[in-house]
Coordinates of C-alpha atoms and ligand atoms in Angstrom, one line a residue:
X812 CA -20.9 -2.7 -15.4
X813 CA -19.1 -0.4 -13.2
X814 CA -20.6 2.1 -11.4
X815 CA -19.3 5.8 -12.9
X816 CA -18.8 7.5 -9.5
X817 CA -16.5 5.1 -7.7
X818 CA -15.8 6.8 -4.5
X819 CA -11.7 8.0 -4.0
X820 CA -10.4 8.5 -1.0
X821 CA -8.1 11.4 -2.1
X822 CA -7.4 12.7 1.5
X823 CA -6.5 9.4 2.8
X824 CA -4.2 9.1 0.4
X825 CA -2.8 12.6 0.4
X826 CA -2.3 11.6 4.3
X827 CA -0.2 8.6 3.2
X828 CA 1.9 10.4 1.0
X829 CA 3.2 12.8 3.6
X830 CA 3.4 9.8 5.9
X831 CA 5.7 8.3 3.6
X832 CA 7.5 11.5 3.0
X833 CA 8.9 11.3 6.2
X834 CA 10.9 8.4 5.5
X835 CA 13.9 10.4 4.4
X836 CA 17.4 10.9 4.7
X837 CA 16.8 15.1 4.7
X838 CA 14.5 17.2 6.7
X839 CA 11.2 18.9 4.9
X840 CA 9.9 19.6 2.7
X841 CA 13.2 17.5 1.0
X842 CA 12.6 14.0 0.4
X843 CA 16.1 12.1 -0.1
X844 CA 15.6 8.2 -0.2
X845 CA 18.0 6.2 -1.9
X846 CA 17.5 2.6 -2.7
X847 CA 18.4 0.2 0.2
X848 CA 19.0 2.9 2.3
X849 CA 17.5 2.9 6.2
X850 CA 15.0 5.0 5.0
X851 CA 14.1 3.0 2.0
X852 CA 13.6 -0.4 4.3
X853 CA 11.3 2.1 6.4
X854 CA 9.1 3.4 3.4
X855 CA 9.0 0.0 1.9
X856 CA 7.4 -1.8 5.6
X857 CA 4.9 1.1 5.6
X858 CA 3.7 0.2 1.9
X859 CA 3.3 -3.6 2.6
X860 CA 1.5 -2.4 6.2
X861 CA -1.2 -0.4 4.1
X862 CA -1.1 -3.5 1.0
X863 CA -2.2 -5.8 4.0
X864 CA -4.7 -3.8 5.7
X865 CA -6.3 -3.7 2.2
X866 CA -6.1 -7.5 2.4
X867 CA -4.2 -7.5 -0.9
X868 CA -1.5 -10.4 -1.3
X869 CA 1.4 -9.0 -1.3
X870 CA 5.2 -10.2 -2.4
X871 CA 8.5 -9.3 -3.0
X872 CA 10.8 -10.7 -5.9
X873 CA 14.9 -10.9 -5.2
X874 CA 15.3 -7.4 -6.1
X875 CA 12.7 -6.2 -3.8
X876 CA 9.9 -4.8 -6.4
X877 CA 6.8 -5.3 -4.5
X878 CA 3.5 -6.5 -5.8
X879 CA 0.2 -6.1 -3.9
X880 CA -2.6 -7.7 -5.8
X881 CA -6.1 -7.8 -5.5
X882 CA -7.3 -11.6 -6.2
X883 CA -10.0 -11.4 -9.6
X884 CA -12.6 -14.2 -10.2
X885 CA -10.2 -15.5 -12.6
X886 CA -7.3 -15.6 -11.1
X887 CA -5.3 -17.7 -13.5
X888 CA -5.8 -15.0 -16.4
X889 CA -2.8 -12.4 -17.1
X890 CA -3.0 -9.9 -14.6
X891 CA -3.9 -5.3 -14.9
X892 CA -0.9 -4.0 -13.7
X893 CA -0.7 -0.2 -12.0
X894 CA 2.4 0.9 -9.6
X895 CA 5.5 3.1 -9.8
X896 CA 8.3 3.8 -7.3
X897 CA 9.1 5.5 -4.2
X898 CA 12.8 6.0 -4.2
X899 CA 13.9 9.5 -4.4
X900 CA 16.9 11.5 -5.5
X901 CA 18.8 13.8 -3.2
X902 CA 16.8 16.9 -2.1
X903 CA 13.8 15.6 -4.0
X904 CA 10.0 16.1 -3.8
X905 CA 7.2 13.5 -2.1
X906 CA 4.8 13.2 -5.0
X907 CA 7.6 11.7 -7.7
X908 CA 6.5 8.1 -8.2
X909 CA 4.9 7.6 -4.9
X910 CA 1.7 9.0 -6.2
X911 CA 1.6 6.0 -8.5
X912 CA 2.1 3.8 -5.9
X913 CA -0.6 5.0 -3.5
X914 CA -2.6 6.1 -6.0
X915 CA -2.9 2.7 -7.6
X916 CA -3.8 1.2 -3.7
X917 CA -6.6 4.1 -3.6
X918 CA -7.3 3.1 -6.8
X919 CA -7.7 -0.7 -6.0
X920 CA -8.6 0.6 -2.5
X921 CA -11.9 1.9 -3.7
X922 CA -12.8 -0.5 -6.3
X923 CA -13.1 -2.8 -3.2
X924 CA -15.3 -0.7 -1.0
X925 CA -17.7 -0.1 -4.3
X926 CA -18.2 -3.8 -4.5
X927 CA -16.5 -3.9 -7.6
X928 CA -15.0 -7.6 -8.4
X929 CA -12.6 -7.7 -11.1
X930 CA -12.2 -10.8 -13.9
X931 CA -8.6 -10.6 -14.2
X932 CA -6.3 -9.7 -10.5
X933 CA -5.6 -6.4 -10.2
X934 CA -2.1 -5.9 -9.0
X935 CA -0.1 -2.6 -7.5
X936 CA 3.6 -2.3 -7.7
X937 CA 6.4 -0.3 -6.0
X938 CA 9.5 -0.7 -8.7
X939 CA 13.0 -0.9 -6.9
X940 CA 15.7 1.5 -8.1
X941 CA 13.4 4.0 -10.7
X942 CA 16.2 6.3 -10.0
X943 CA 19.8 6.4 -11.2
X944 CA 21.2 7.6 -7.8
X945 CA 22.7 4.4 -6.2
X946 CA 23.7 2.6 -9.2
X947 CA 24.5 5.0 -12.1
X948 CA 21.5 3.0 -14.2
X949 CA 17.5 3.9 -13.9
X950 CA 14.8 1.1 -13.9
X951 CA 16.5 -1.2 -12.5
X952 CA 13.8 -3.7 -11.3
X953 CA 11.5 -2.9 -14.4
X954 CA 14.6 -3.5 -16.3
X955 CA 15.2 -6.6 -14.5
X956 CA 11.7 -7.5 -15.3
X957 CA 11.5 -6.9 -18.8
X958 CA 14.5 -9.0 -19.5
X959 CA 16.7 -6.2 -20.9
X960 CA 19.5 -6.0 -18.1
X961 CA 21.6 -9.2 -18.3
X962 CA 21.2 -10.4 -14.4
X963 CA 24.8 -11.8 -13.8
X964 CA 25.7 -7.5 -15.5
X965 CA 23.4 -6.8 -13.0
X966 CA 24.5 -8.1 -9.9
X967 CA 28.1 -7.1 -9.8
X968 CA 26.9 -3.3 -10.6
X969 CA 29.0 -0.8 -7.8
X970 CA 27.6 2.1 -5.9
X971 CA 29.8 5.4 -4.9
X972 CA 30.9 3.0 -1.6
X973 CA 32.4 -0.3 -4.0
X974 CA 29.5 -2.3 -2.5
X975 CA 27.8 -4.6 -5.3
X976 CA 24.0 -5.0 -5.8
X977 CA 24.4 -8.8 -4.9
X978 CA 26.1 -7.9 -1.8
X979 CA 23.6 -5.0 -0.8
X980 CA 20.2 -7.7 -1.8
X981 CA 21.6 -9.8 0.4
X982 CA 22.5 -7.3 3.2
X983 CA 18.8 -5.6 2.6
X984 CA 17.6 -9.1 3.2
X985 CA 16.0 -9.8 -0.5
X986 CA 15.4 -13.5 -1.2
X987 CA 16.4 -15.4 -4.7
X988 CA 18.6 -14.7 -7.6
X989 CA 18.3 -11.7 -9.8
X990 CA 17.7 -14.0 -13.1
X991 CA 14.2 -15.5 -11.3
X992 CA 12.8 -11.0 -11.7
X993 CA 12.0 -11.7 -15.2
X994 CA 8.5 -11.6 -15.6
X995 CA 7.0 -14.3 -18.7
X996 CA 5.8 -11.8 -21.5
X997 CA 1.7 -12.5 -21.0
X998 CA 2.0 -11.5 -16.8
X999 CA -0.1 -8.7 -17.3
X1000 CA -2.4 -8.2 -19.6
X1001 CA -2.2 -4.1 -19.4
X1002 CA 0.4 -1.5 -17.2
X1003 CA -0.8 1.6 -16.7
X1004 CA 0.9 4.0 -14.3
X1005 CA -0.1 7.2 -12.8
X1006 CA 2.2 10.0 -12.3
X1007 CA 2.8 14.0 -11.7
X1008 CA 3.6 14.9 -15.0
X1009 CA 6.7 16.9 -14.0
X1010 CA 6.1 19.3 -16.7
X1011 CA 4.3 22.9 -16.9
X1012 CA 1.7 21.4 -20.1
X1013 CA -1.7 20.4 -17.7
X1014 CA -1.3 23.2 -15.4
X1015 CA -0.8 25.6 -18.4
X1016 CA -3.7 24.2 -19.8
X1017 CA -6.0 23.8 -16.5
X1018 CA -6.5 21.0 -17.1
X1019 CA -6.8 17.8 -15.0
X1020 CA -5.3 14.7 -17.0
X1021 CA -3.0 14.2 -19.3
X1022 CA -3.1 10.7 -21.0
X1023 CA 0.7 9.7 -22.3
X1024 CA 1.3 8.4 -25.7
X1025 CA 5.1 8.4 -26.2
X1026 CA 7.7 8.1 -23.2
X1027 CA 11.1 9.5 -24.3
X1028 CA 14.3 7.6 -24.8
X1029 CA 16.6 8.0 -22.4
X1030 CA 20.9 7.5 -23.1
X1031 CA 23.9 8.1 -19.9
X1032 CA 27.3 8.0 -20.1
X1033 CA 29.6 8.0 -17.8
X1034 CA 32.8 9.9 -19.0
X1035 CA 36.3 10.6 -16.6
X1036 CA 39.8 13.0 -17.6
X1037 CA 42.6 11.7 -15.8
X1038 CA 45.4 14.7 -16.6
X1039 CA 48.2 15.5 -13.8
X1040 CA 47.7 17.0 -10.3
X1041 CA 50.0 19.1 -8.3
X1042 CA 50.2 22.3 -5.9
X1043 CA 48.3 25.2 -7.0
X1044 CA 50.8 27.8 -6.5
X1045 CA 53.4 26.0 -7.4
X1046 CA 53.1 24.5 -10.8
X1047 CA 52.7 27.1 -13.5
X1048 CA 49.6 27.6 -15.5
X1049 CA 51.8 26.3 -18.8
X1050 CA 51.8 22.9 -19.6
X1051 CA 49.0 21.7 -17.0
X1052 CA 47.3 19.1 -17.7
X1053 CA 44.1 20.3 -15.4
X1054 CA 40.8 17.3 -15.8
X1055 CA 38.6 19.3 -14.3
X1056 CA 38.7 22.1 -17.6
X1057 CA 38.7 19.6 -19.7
X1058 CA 35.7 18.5 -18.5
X1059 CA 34.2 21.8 -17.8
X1060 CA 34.3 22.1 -21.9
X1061 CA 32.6 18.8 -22.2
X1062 CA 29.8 20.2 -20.2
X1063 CA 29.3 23.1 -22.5
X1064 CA 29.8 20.8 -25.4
X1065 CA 26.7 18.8 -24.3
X1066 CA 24.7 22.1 -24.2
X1067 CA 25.7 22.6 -28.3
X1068 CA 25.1 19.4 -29.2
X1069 CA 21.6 19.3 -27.5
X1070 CA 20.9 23.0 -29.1
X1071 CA 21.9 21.7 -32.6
X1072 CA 19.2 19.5 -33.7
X1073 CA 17.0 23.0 -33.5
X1074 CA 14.4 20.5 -31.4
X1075 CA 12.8 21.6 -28.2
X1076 CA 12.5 17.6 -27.6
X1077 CA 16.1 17.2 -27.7
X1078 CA 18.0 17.7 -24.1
X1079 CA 20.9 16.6 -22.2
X1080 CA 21.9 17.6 -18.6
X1081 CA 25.7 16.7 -17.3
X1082 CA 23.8 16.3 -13.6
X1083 CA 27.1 14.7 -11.8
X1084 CA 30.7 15.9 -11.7
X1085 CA 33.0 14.2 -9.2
X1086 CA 36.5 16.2 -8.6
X1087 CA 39.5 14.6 -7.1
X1088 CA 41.3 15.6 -5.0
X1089 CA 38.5 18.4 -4.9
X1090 CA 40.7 20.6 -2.8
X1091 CA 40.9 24.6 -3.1
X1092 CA 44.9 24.8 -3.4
X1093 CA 44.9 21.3 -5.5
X1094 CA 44.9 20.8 -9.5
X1095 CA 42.0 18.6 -10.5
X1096 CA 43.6 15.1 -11.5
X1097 CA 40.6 12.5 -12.1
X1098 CA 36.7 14.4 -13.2
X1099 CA 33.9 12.3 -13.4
X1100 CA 31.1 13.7 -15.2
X1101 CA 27.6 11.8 -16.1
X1102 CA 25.6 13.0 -18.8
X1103 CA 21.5 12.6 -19.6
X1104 CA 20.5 12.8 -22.5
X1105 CA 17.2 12.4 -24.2
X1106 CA 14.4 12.7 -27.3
X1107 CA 11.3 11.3 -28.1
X1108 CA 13.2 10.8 -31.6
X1109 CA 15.4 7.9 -30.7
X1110 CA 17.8 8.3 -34.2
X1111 CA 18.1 11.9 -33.1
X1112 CA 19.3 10.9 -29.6
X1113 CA 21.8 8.6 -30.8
X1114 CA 23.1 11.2 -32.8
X1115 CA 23.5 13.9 -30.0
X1116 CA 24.8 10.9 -28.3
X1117 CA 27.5 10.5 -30.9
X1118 CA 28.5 14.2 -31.0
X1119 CA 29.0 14.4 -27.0
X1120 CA 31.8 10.8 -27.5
X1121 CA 33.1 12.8 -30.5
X1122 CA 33.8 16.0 -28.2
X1123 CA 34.8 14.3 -24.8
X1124 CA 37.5 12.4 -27.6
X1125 CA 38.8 16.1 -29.5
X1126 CA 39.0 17.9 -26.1
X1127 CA 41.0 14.8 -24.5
X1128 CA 43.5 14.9 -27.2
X1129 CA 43.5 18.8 -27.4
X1130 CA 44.7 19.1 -24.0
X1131 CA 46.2 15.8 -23.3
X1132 CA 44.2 14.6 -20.9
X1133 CA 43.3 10.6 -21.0
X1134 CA 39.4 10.1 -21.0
X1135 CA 37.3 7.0 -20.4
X1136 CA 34.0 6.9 -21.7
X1137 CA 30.8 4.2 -20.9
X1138 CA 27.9 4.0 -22.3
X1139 CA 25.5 3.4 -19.2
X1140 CA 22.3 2.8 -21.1
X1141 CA 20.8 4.0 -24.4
X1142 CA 17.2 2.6 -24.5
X1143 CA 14.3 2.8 -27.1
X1144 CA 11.5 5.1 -26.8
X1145 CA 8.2 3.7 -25.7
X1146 CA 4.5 4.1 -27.4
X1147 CA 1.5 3.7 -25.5
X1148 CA -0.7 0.9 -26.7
X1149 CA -4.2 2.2 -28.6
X1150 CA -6.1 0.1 -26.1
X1151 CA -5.1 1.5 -23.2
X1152 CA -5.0 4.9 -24.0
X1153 CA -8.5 4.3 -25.4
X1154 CA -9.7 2.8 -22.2
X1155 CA -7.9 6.4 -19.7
X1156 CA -9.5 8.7 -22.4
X1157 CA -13.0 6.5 -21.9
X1158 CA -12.2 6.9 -18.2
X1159 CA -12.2 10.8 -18.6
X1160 CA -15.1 10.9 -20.9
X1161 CA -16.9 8.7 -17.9
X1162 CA -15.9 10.7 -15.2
X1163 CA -16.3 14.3 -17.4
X1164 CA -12.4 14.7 -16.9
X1165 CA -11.1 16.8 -20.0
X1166 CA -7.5 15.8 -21.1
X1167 CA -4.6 16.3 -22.9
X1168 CA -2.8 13.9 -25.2
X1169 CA 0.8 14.3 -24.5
X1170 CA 4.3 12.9 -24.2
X1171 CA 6.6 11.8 -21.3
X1172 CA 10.2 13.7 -21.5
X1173 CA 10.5 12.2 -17.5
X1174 CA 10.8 7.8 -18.2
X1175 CA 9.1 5.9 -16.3
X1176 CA 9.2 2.2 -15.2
X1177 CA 6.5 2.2 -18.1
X1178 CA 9.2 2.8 -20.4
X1179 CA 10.7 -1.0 -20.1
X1180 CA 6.9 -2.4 -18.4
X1181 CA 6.4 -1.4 -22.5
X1182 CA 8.4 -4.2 -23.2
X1183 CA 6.8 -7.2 -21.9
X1184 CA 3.0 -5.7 -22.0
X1185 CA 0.3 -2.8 -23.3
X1186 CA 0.6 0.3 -21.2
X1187 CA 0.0 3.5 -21.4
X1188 CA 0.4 6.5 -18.2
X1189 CA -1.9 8.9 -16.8
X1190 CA -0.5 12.1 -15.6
X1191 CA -1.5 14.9 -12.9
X1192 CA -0.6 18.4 -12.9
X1193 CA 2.2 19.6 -10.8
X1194 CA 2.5 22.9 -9.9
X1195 CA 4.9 24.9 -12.3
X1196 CA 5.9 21.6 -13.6
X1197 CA 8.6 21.5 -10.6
X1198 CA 10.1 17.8 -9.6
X1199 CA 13.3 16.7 -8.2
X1200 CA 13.1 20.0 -6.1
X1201 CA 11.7 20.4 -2.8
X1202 CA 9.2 22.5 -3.9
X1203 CA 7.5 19.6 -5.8
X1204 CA 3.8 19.8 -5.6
X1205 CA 0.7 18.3 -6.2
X1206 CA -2.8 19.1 -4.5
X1207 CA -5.3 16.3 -3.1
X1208 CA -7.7 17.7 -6.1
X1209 CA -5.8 16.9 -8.6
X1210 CA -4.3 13.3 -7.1
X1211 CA -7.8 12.7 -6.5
X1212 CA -9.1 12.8 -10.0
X1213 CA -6.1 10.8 -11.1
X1214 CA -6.6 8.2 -8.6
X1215 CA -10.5 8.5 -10.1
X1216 CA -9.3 8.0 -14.0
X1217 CA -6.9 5.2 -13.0
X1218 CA -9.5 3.1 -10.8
X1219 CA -12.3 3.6 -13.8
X1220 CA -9.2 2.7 -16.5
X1221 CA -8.4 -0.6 -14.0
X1222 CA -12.0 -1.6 -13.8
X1223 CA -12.6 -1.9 -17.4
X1224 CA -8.9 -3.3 -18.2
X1225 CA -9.5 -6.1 -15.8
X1226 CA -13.1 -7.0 -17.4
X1227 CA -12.1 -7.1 -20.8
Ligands
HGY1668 O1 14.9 10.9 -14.7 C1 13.8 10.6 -14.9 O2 13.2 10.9 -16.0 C2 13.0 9.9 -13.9 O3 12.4 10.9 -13.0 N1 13.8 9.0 -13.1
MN1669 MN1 12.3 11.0 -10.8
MN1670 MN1 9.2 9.2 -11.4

């Protein structure tokens, strides 16, 4: 049986996270830390420090996600999963991912010190690469895990600098090939991640949990205007062939096409535009532009998806500009598996935590972990629903009653 008041260490945890925070390529209250970057290799030592002072086994698979698990009395049984990441995008926040991460070693942290011993292992995660930054793709090592990035595609991926994932694994000092990441479909018997919930809906609410049902499906594409440069003064406004309008109206053309379904779950950002020659007195040859775009309706998404191609096509031809268009991804939404959800919402009801059923418009490694096992994600208030912003925030309260639904939700996971 497991005791109901299993005692959480929020502020030791709340300590760690602004200990981690400091592992950053920006001053604070920014967090920037980009996968395989100097401040990455930093963040990723302090996690395995803390994993073996909780005299966890710990391990690293040839694209550096990390597992930390705590051994159960049968140890030969799938294993309960819990982790997340702890890379961050440019000028980000410090409780993005990494509160999954050291929530889930609380979690596991404080089923140890309650005596609790587990049937099936218990194990943590940190996920390389949950952000798009470095390589254009997001999910990369759940992706890798789940089977649904082709390894060999994989390896030869290019960040802004030409340099190839296999080059930068083996310059980071990872171990293996990529195709040994794939994890066999019964590894874990049940994922379940904790997370802020990036969103205003639990502070709105008050309230303290939020148990996720759907994660949303997320599509990029990666779309460039070559047209002609020249001197700003001295080529005359007729006949220019200038990339950088073109795809200024591609940008407000994904705004329409994300307004048109009428759906407040339909959205799509164009987050990255790169200019050459980018210079004042210089007409914009070559504009790169990624675009996000997602829905919990995944037919809906593709056909948002469809109308941006169409438009980045029309407004090519319209002003003679050559475009290139990849599809980066365009993945599935996920569903939380009845089990799990059932066993967070008996986790509230236990710990007299009320809670919200809700979605996930953020993804989540959950969103390919879905793939190979049951999961489900609990989420934590943040304050005005603020993330990827400096001003990201979470408070120890409310970490610490997530920390308490997850290591309830892990207990009975890993007797069942
Ligand atoms: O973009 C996302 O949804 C996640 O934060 N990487
Ligand atoms: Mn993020
Ligand atoms: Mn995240």
């Amino acid at each position: 049986m497991i005791d109901s008041k299993i005692a959480v260490d929020a502020d030791r945890t709340y300590r760690e996270l602004d200990e981690l925070a400091q592992f950053s390529d920006v001053p604070a209250p920014a967090v920037t830390r980009i996968v395989f970057s100097s401040a990455d290799r930093a963040a990723r030592q302090y996690l395995t420090n803390l994993f073996e002072q909780a005299e966890l086994e710990v391990r690293s698979d040839p694209v550096g996600n990390l597992f930390a698990r705590l051994i159960g009395s049968e140890p030969d049984l799938p294993v309960v999963g819990t982790g997340s990441h702890c890379d961050a995008i440019p000028h980000s926040g410090r409780y993005d991912g990494t509160v999954g991460v050291l929530g889930g070693l609380e979690a596991i942290r404080s089923l140890q010190a309650s005596g609790f011993r587990p049937k099936r292992s218990i194990e943590v995660m940190m996920f390389t690469s949950e952000e798009p930054t470095r390589y254009g793709i997001g999910c990369l090592g759940s992706r890798l895990m789940s089977g649904k990035l082709d390894p060999i595609k994989a390896a030869s991926f290019k960040d802004n600098a030409g340099v190839t994932l296999e080059q930068t694994l083996v310059d980071f000092g990872c171990q293996g090939s990529l195709d040994q990441v794939r994890l066999p479909s019964d590894y874990y018997s049940a994922f379940v991640e904790l997370h802020i919930e990036q969103g205003p809906l639990l502070e709105q609410h008050a309230l303290p949990i939020g148990v996720v049902h759907a994660i949303a499906a997320p599509a990029a594409l990666r779309c460039s205007f070559t047209g002609v440069g020249g001197h700003a003064g001295a080529v005359l406004m007729a006949g220019r062939k200038d990339a950088l309008l073109g795809a200024s109206e591609l940008a407000l053309a994904v705004e329409r096409a994300a307004l048109e379904p009428g759906n407040q779950d339909t959205v799509a950002t164009t987050g990255y535009c790169k200019v050459h020659p980018c210079a004042v007195n210089s007409i914009p040859s070559l504009v790169e532009l990624e675009i996000d775009i997602r829905d919990i309706d995944g037919e809906r998404r593709n056909r948002v998806l469809a109308s941006v191609q169409n438009a980045a096509q029309a407004i090519a031809d319209r002003r003679e500009l050559t475009l290139s268009c990849e599809l980066i991804n365009a993945d599935p939404p996920a569903k939380s598996d009845a089990k799990i959800v059932a066993a967070i919402q008996e986790s509230c009801k236990t710990l007299g935590l009320p809670h919200l059923d809700m979605i996930s418009r953020a993804y989540h490694d959950s969103l390919f972990m879905a793939m190979i096992a049951p999961v489900a994600m609990i989420f934590i208030p943040c304050h005005k629903g603020y993330s990827h912003r400096p001003d990201e925030f979470s408070s120890v309260d409310a970490i610490g009653k997530g920390v308490e639904v997850l290591a309830q939700s892990l207990a009975k996971l890993s007797m069942n």
